[in-house]
Amino acid sequence: MLPTLDKVVSRIDSFLEPEQVRLVKRAYYFAEQAHDGQFRRSGEPYVTHPLAVAEILSDMRMDHQSLIAALLHDVIEDTPVTKAAIEAQFGQEVAGLVDGVTKLTHLEFETKKEEQAENFQKMALAMADDIRVILVKLADRLHNMRTLGAMPPVKKRRIARETLDIYAPIALRLGLNETRIELEDLCFKAIFPMRSRFIEAAVKKSRGNRKELIEQVKLALEKRLQADGLSGRIIGREKHLYSIYQKMRTKEVSFQEIMDVYGFRIMTDSVDSCYRILGSVHNLYKPIPGRFKDYIAIPKVNGYQSLHTSLQGMNQIPIEVQIRTEDMEVMANNGIAAHWLYKSGSVASNLSHTRARAWVKGLLEMQHQAGNPIEFIENVKIDLFPDDIYVFTPKGRIMELPRGATAIDFAYAVHTDIGNSCVGCLVNKKTAPLSQALESGDTIKIMTLPNAQPSATWLSFVVTGKARAALRHYLKNRQRSESITLGRQFLDQSLASMGTQLQLVSNDRIAKLVSSSEFSDFDDLLEDIGLGNRMAFIVAKNLAEPSSDHPVGQMQAINISDSDSMTLKYAKCCRPIPGDPILGIISAGRGMVVHLDSCKNILDQRRDANKSVPLRWDAEMKGEFLAELRIAVHNQRGVIAMLASAVAAADANVESVTILEKDASTGQIHLTVAVTGRNHLSRVMRKIRQLKPLIKVSRSKG
Ligand code: MN
């Protein structure tokens, strides 16, 4: 039976404001126009599908925004209509809902790996920041399952598998029991048509035999309640096909054994009546020990509340009875959606959302009182209002990361070695900054290089403990080994000035020196020298053989070769670049700072042999260094752009530009450029000199 707009409208008329009904109608005409000319596989106009989804949600008495979103849910995906157009017509909230449903539709659930299913459920929930997105998606899926007949068999099975693994459990978690049961039976039929037909036929057959007995028990229960002055609505209940199948499989019981149990449900007005009815029922039939469950005092994690008991009826037949209030019955069937049911007057849309949140909060409290907070947090809170995101590896494995996690966190979560050799990343096949926060559903590929090294700057944006700890560990080790190397060079240099070298010093002497120090081994001592805490010159004097009375020679300059070194720092006052005469200044705890030999800031230290170290650039020095230029130009339109392209023409980068002074005719500009050394810098300056408006360019050294 095709749904019609009139049918839906007559239903929502009873619980929505006239203005809201008008908006729902408008959304229908909007969708009808957008999907014009599109048809479902079964031949009906496409718009019948969104209308049916809206009808399902109207049965749940959802708010008008959910209904509008249901009507428009396939519009972004299947028609040229954009999110912006929906926002212009129906507002930001509806557009957000439609966009959320579209994103979920894009998720390709790969259900081959069963252990992944639970993560997919979480991912789906994490992607929907508004619970209504999930409810629209569930209704969409329910209608697709109801109309699965027209699909080719392979596709049918795939959709059914996905629904059974992902969407039915989500419905269960949200307490949408009716939806869950219908989804499960539809999936069961699609995946196992033979088994489902067999069980269906068997249930029909046994129904006839059971009918009389069910009536008898029902009557007996009614009489007893009446005699005890209690009122309740009693219904006989049947298990759904999939749950019978599950029971047969997992508990290895026969069909007959399952059907031999007779189920009843009693609905009443208050919690108090529930317990009275329980007593009355236990009085009528003997309860089976150990089978009573009080889910009223201790609700299930999805909020389900009821009393469950098993009894021995006449002729020893087993009877299962559920007792609950009418309110609990509504909750048991509709779960979170039940919160849109109790609409009073004109409820603002976000109020119902607030109420849904309150529902979760209420669950939290109930669960807290039940003393089972861990299970609760696992199952409900994190899922509904997630602190976590779920992303894919290139092979489709799902990784769980905290919100705000970056590609570096992801890399370290995969493996420490991946993190340590990471040089870049692709997010959804596009290059992205390593510092960018990832989003649920993203696919991340990490690019690595064998000799790459992690950067200390990553510490400023990683959020996982694992990445942070691995980075700290790596950087600490690297700094230590660099400091040891530097300390050894300092010591050798000082020894050289005394006419000897470290290699010639006996191990005994070294051991003696170490034991007289506070260090446990020589490397610790070298590290201390490298860090600038201890003077190489003094240690050298202690190490040099007393007999050696060589004249004190000239200090040999130390080669520096790694611009990325963590131990070396380059002075910002004079900005030395390879090719410049340089001097190292040691300061306690900070290691060595490289200055220009001519830097005015080091006049005091340079005379102190314990604080200054002669240095020389390695011929193979790599990396980029910043140099500062002072430039005077004639004012002219586009002069900054001309400077920038001159720098680029010399293969260098502009790091910053500051305009220092400007008058009517001339300007003073401060330019910071990144170059590889002096030769490179002079090429840059040559290019700048060729510019017409140039008056003067010179390097500024502090
Ligand atoms: Mn759809």
Short mmCIF file of N, CA and C in Angstrom, two decimals, residues 195-294:
data_model
loop_
_atom_site.label_atom_id
_atom_site.label_comp_id
_atom_site.label_asym_id
_atom_site.label_seq_id
_atom_site.Cartn_x
_atom_site.Cartn_y
_atom_site.Cartn_z
N ARG A 195 14.95 -21.08 5.99
CA ARG A 195 14.78 -21.25 7.44
C ARG A 195 13.63 -20.41 7.96
N SER A 196 13.52 -19.19 7.43
CA SER A 196 12.47 -18.32 7.95
C SER A 196 11.09 -18.84 7.55
N ARG A 197 11.00 -19.39 6.31
CA ARG A 197 9.71 -19.95 5.90
C ARG A 197 9.34 -21.14 6.76
N PHE A 198 10.34 -21.96 7.08
CA PHE A 198 10.09 -23.15 7.89
C PHE A 198 9.57 -22.76 9.28
N ILE A 199 10.24 -21.81 9.89
CA ILE A 199 9.83 -21.41 11.25
C ILE A 199 8.46 -20.73 11.22
N GLU A 200 8.24 -19.92 10.19
CA GLU A 200 6.95 -19.24 10.08
C GLU A 200 5.80 -20.25 9.97
N ALA A 201 6.02 -21.27 9.14
CA ALA A 201 4.98 -22.29 8.96
C ALA A 201 4.74 -23.05 10.27
N ALA A 202 5.85 -23.36 10.94
CA ALA A 202 5.73 -24.12 12.19
C ALA A 202 5.00 -23.32 13.26
N VAL A 203 5.28 -22.00 13.30
CA VAL A 203 4.61 -21.14 14.27
C VAL A 203 3.10 -21.11 13.99
N LYS A 204 2.75 -20.99 12.70
CA LYS A 204 1.32 -20.95 12.31
C LYS A 204 0.62 -22.22 12.76
N LYS A 205 1.31 -23.33 12.52
CA LYS A 205 0.72 -24.62 12.82
C LYS A 205 0.47 -24.76 14.33
N SER A 206 1.46 -24.37 15.12
CA SER A 206 1.32 -24.57 16.56
C SER A 206 0.37 -23.55 17.18
N ARG A 207 0.15 -22.45 16.44
CA ARG A 207 -0.73 -21.41 16.97
C ARG A 207 -2.13 -21.97 17.26
N GLY A 208 -2.61 -22.80 16.34
CA GLY A 208 -3.94 -23.40 16.50
C GLY A 208 -4.03 -24.20 17.79
N ASN A 209 -3.02 -25.02 18.04
CA ASN A 209 -3.02 -25.87 19.24
C ASN A 209 -2.93 -25.04 20.51
N ARG A 210 -2.23 -23.91 20.39
CA ARG A 210 -1.94 -23.12 21.57
C ARG A 210 -3.10 -22.21 21.96
N LYS A 211 -3.91 -21.90 20.95
CA LYS A 211 -4.91 -20.85 21.14
C LYS A 211 -5.78 -21.08 22.38
N GLU A 212 -6.28 -22.29 22.49
CA GLU A 212 -7.21 -22.61 23.57
C GLU A 212 -6.52 -22.47 24.93
N LEU A 213 -5.31 -22.98 25.00
CA LEU A 213 -4.55 -22.93 26.25
C LEU A 213 -4.26 -21.48 26.65
N ILE A 214 -3.89 -20.66 25.64
CA ILE A 214 -3.59 -19.25 25.93
C ILE A 214 -4.82 -18.57 26.51
N GLU A 215 -5.98 -18.85 25.92
CA GLU A 215 -7.23 -18.26 26.41
C GLU A 215 -7.50 -18.68 27.85
N GLN A 216 -7.27 -19.94 28.14
CA GLN A 216 -7.49 -20.46 29.50
C GLN A 216 -6.63 -19.73 30.53
N VAL A 217 -5.33 -19.63 30.21
CA VAL A 217 -4.40 -18.99 31.15
C VAL A 217 -4.78 -17.52 31.34
N LYS A 218 -5.10 -16.86 30.20
CA LYS A 218 -5.44 -15.45 30.25
C LYS A 218 -6.65 -15.23 31.17
N LEU A 219 -7.63 -16.08 31.00
CA LEU A 219 -8.84 -15.98 31.79
C LEU A 219 -8.54 -16.18 33.27
N ALA A 220 -7.70 -17.17 33.56
CA ALA A 220 -7.34 -17.46 34.95
C ALA A 220 -6.63 -16.26 35.58
N LEU A 221 -5.69 -15.65 34.77
CA LEU A 221 -4.97 -14.47 35.27
C LEU A 221 -5.95 -13.32 35.54
N GLU A 222 -6.87 -13.10 34.60
CA GLU A 222 -7.83 -12.00 34.74
C GLU A 222 -8.69 -12.17 35.99
N LYS A 223 -9.16 -13.39 36.19
CA LYS A 223 -10.01 -13.68 37.35
C LYS A 223 -9.28 -13.39 38.64
N ARG A 224 -8.00 -13.82 38.67
CA ARG A 224 -7.22 -13.64 39.89
C ARG A 224 -7.00 -12.16 40.19
N LEU A 225 -6.64 -11.38 39.15
CA LEU A 225 -6.43 -9.95 39.35
C LEU A 225 -7.71 -9.29 39.86
N GLN A 226 -8.82 -9.69 39.26
CA GLN A 226 -10.11 -9.12 39.66
C GLN A 226 -10.40 -9.44 41.13
N ALA A 227 -10.15 -10.69 41.49
CA ALA A 227 -10.41 -11.13 42.86
C ALA A 227 -9.55 -10.35 43.86
N ASP A 228 -8.34 -9.99 43.41
CA ASP A 228 -7.43 -9.26 44.31
C ASP A 228 -7.63 -7.74 44.20
N GLY A 229 -8.62 -7.32 43.42
CA GLY A 229 -8.91 -5.89 43.29
C GLY A 229 -7.88 -5.14 42.48
N LEU A 230 -7.23 -5.82 41.54
CA LEU A 230 -6.20 -5.17 40.71
C LEU A 230 -6.68 -5.07 39.27
N SER A 231 -6.21 -4.00 38.57
CA SER A 231 -6.60 -3.91 37.17
C SER A 231 -5.35 -3.93 36.29
N GLY A 232 -5.46 -4.68 35.21
CA GLY A 232 -4.34 -4.75 34.27
C GLY A 232 -4.83 -5.23 32.92
N ARG A 233 -4.10 -4.85 31.87
CA ARG A 233 -4.44 -5.27 30.52
C ARG A 233 -3.54 -6.46 30.20
N ILE A 234 -4.14 -7.62 29.88
CA ILE A 234 -3.33 -8.82 29.67
C ILE A 234 -3.32 -9.19 28.19
N ILE A 235 -2.14 -9.39 27.65
CA ILE A 235 -2.07 -9.88 26.27
C ILE A 235 -1.17 -11.11 26.21
N GLY A 236 -1.53 -12.05 25.33
CA GLY A 236 -0.65 -13.19 25.08
C GLY A 236 0.37 -12.73 24.06
N ARG A 237 1.61 -13.17 24.22
CA ARG A 237 2.57 -12.66 23.23
C ARG A 237 3.34 -13.80 22.58
N GLU A 238 3.77 -13.52 21.36
CA GLU A 238 4.48 -14.51 20.58
C GLU A 238 5.89 -14.00 20.31
N LYS A 239 6.83 -14.91 20.28
CA LYS A 239 8.20 -14.50 19.94
C LYS A 239 8.29 -14.24 18.45
N HIS A 240 9.15 -13.28 18.05
CA HIS A 240 9.28 -13.06 16.61
C HIS A 240 10.23 -14.10 16.02
N LEU A 241 10.12 -14.27 14.69
CA LEU A 241 10.78 -15.39 14.02
C LEU A 241 12.28 -15.42 14.28
N TYR A 242 12.91 -14.24 14.18
CA TYR A 242 14.36 -14.22 14.31
C TYR A 242 14.78 -14.61 15.72
N SER A 243 14.00 -14.21 16.73
CA SER A 243 14.40 -14.54 18.10
C SER A 243 14.22 -16.05 18.35
N ILE A 244 13.21 -16.66 17.71
CA ILE A 244 13.07 -18.12 17.82
C ILE A 244 14.30 -18.80 17.21
N TYR A 245 14.67 -18.31 16.03
CA TYR A 245 15.84 -18.87 15.33
C TYR A 245 17.11 -18.72 16.18
N GLN A 246 17.28 -17.51 16.74
CA GLN A 246 18.45 -17.25 17.59
C GLN A 246 18.50 -18.20 18.77
N LYS A 247 17.34 -18.38 19.42
CA LYS A 247 17.26 -19.26 20.59
C LYS A 247 17.63 -20.69 20.22
N MET A 248 17.10 -21.14 19.07
CA MET A 248 17.39 -22.50 18.63
C MET A 248 18.88 -22.66 18.40
N ARG A 249 19.50 -21.64 17.82
CA ARG A 249 20.91 -21.74 17.48
C ARG A 249 21.81 -21.59 18.69
N THR A 250 21.61 -20.51 19.45
CA THR A 250 22.57 -20.23 20.52
C THR A 250 22.32 -21.08 21.76
N LYS A 251 21.04 -21.35 22.06
CA LYS A 251 20.79 -22.14 23.27
C LYS A 251 20.57 -23.61 22.95
N GLU A 252 20.63 -23.95 21.68
CA GLU A 252 20.47 -25.33 21.24
C GLU A 252 19.24 -25.98 21.82
N VAL A 253 18.12 -25.27 21.73
CA VAL A 253 16.86 -25.87 22.15
C VAL A 253 16.01 -26.11 20.90
N SER A 254 15.12 -27.07 20.99
CA SER A 254 14.31 -27.42 19.81
C SER A 254 13.19 -26.40 19.65
N PHE A 255 12.64 -26.37 18.45
CA PHE A 255 11.51 -25.50 18.17
C PHE A 255 10.37 -25.79 19.14
N GLN A 256 10.13 -27.10 19.37
CA GLN A 256 9.03 -27.49 20.23
C GLN A 256 9.20 -26.93 21.64
N GLU A 257 10.45 -27.02 22.14
CA GLU A 257 10.72 -26.51 23.49
C GLU A 257 10.43 -25.01 23.60
N ILE A 258 10.76 -24.29 22.53
CA ILE A 258 10.52 -22.85 22.56
C ILE A 258 9.02 -22.56 22.53
N MET A 259 8.32 -23.30 21.66
CA MET A 259 6.89 -23.04 21.50
C MET A 259 6.09 -23.53 22.70
N ASP A 260 6.69 -24.40 23.51
CA ASP A 260 5.99 -24.91 24.69
C ASP A 260 5.90 -23.87 25.80
N VAL A 261 6.64 -22.78 25.64
CA VAL A 261 6.59 -21.73 26.65
C VAL A 261 5.53 -20.72 26.24
N TYR A 262 4.69 -20.34 27.19
CA TYR A 262 3.61 -19.42 26.87
C TYR A 262 3.91 -18.05 27.48
N GLY A 263 3.91 -17.03 26.64
CA GLY A 263 4.29 -15.70 27.11
C GLY A 263 3.09 -14.77 27.27
N PHE A 264 3.08 -14.01 28.36
CA PHE A 264 2.01 -13.04 28.60
C PHE A 264 2.61 -11.72 29.04
N ARG A 265 1.89 -10.64 28.75
CA ARG A 265 2.33 -9.35 29.25
C ARG A 265 1.16 -8.67 29.94
N ILE A 266 1.43 -8.11 31.11
CA ILE A 266 0.37 -7.40 31.83
C ILE A 266 0.78 -5.94 31.98
N MET A 267 -0.07 -5.03 31.46
CA MET A 267 0.20 -3.61 31.60
C MET A 267 -0.75 -3.01 32.63
N THR A 268 -0.20 -2.14 33.47
CA THR A 268 -1.04 -1.55 34.51
C THR A 268 -0.72 -0.08 34.70
N ASP A 269 -1.28 0.55 35.75
CA ASP A 269 -1.18 2.00 35.84
C ASP A 269 0.04 2.51 36.60
N SER A 270 0.54 1.75 37.60
CA SER A 270 1.62 2.31 38.40
C SER A 270 2.64 1.23 38.77
N VAL A 271 3.81 1.70 39.19
CA VAL A 271 4.86 0.77 39.62
C VAL A 271 4.36 -0.07 40.79
N ASP A 272 3.64 0.60 41.68
CA ASP A 272 3.09 -0.10 42.84
C ASP A 272 2.21 -1.27 42.40
N SER A 273 1.34 -1.03 41.42
CA SER A 273 0.46 -2.09 40.91
C SER A 273 1.27 -3.24 40.31
N CYS A 274 2.40 -2.91 39.68
CA CYS A 274 3.22 -3.95 39.07
C CYS A 274 3.60 -5.00 40.12
N TYR A 275 4.09 -4.50 41.28
CA TYR A 275 4.54 -5.44 42.31
C TYR A 275 3.35 -6.20 42.93
N ARG A 276 2.21 -5.51 43.05
CA ARG A 276 1.01 -6.20 43.58
C ARG A 276 0.58 -7.31 42.63
N ILE A 277 0.59 -6.99 41.33
CA ILE A 277 0.20 -7.99 40.33
C ILE A 277 1.17 -9.17 40.37
N LEU A 278 2.45 -8.85 40.54
CA LEU A 278 3.45 -9.92 40.64
C LEU A 278 3.09 -10.89 41.77
N GLY A 279 2.77 -10.31 42.93
CA GLY A 279 2.42 -11.15 44.08
C GLY A 279 1.19 -12.00 43.79
N SER A 280 0.22 -11.37 43.16
CA SER A 280 -1.03 -12.05 42.84
C SER A 280 -0.79 -13.22 41.88
N VAL A 281 0.08 -12.96 40.87
CA VAL A 281 0.38 -13.99 39.87
C VAL A 281 1.15 -15.15 40.50
N HIS A 282 2.08 -14.80 41.39
CA HIS A 282 2.86 -15.84 42.08
C HIS A 282 1.96 -16.69 42.99
N ASN A 283 0.85 -16.08 43.39
CA ASN A 283 -0.11 -16.79 44.22
C ASN A 283 -0.91 -17.80 43.42
N LEU A 284 -1.12 -17.44 42.15
CA LEU A 284 -1.93 -18.27 41.27
C LEU A 284 -1.14 -19.48 40.79
N TYR A 285 0.07 -19.22 40.24
CA TYR A 285 0.92 -20.30 39.75
C TYR A 285 2.25 -20.26 40.50
N LYS A 286 2.86 -21.42 40.60
CA LYS A 286 4.11 -21.51 41.34
C LYS A 286 5.26 -20.90 40.53
N PRO A 287 5.99 -19.91 41.09
CA PRO A 287 7.12 -19.35 40.33
C PRO A 287 8.29 -20.34 40.25
N ILE A 288 9.00 -20.30 39.14
CA ILE A 288 10.20 -21.15 38.99
C ILE A 288 11.38 -20.40 39.61
N PRO A 289 12.05 -21.02 40.59
CA PRO A 289 13.13 -20.31 41.32
C PRO A 289 14.23 -19.83 40.37
N GLY A 290 14.77 -18.67 40.69
CA GLY A 290 15.92 -18.15 39.95
C GLY A 290 15.57 -17.50 38.62
N ARG A 291 14.28 -17.39 38.31
CA ARG A 291 13.92 -16.84 37.01
C ARG A 291 13.32 -15.44 37.11
N PHE A 292 13.13 -14.96 38.33
CA PHE A 292 12.54 -13.63 38.50
C PHE A 292 13.57 -12.53 38.27
N LYS A 293 13.19 -11.54 37.45
CA LYS A 293 14.10 -10.41 37.20
C LYS A 293 13.36 -9.09 37.42
N ASP A 294 13.98 -8.21 38.21
CA ASP A 294 13.35 -6.92 38.48
C ASP A 294 14.03 -5.82 37.67
#
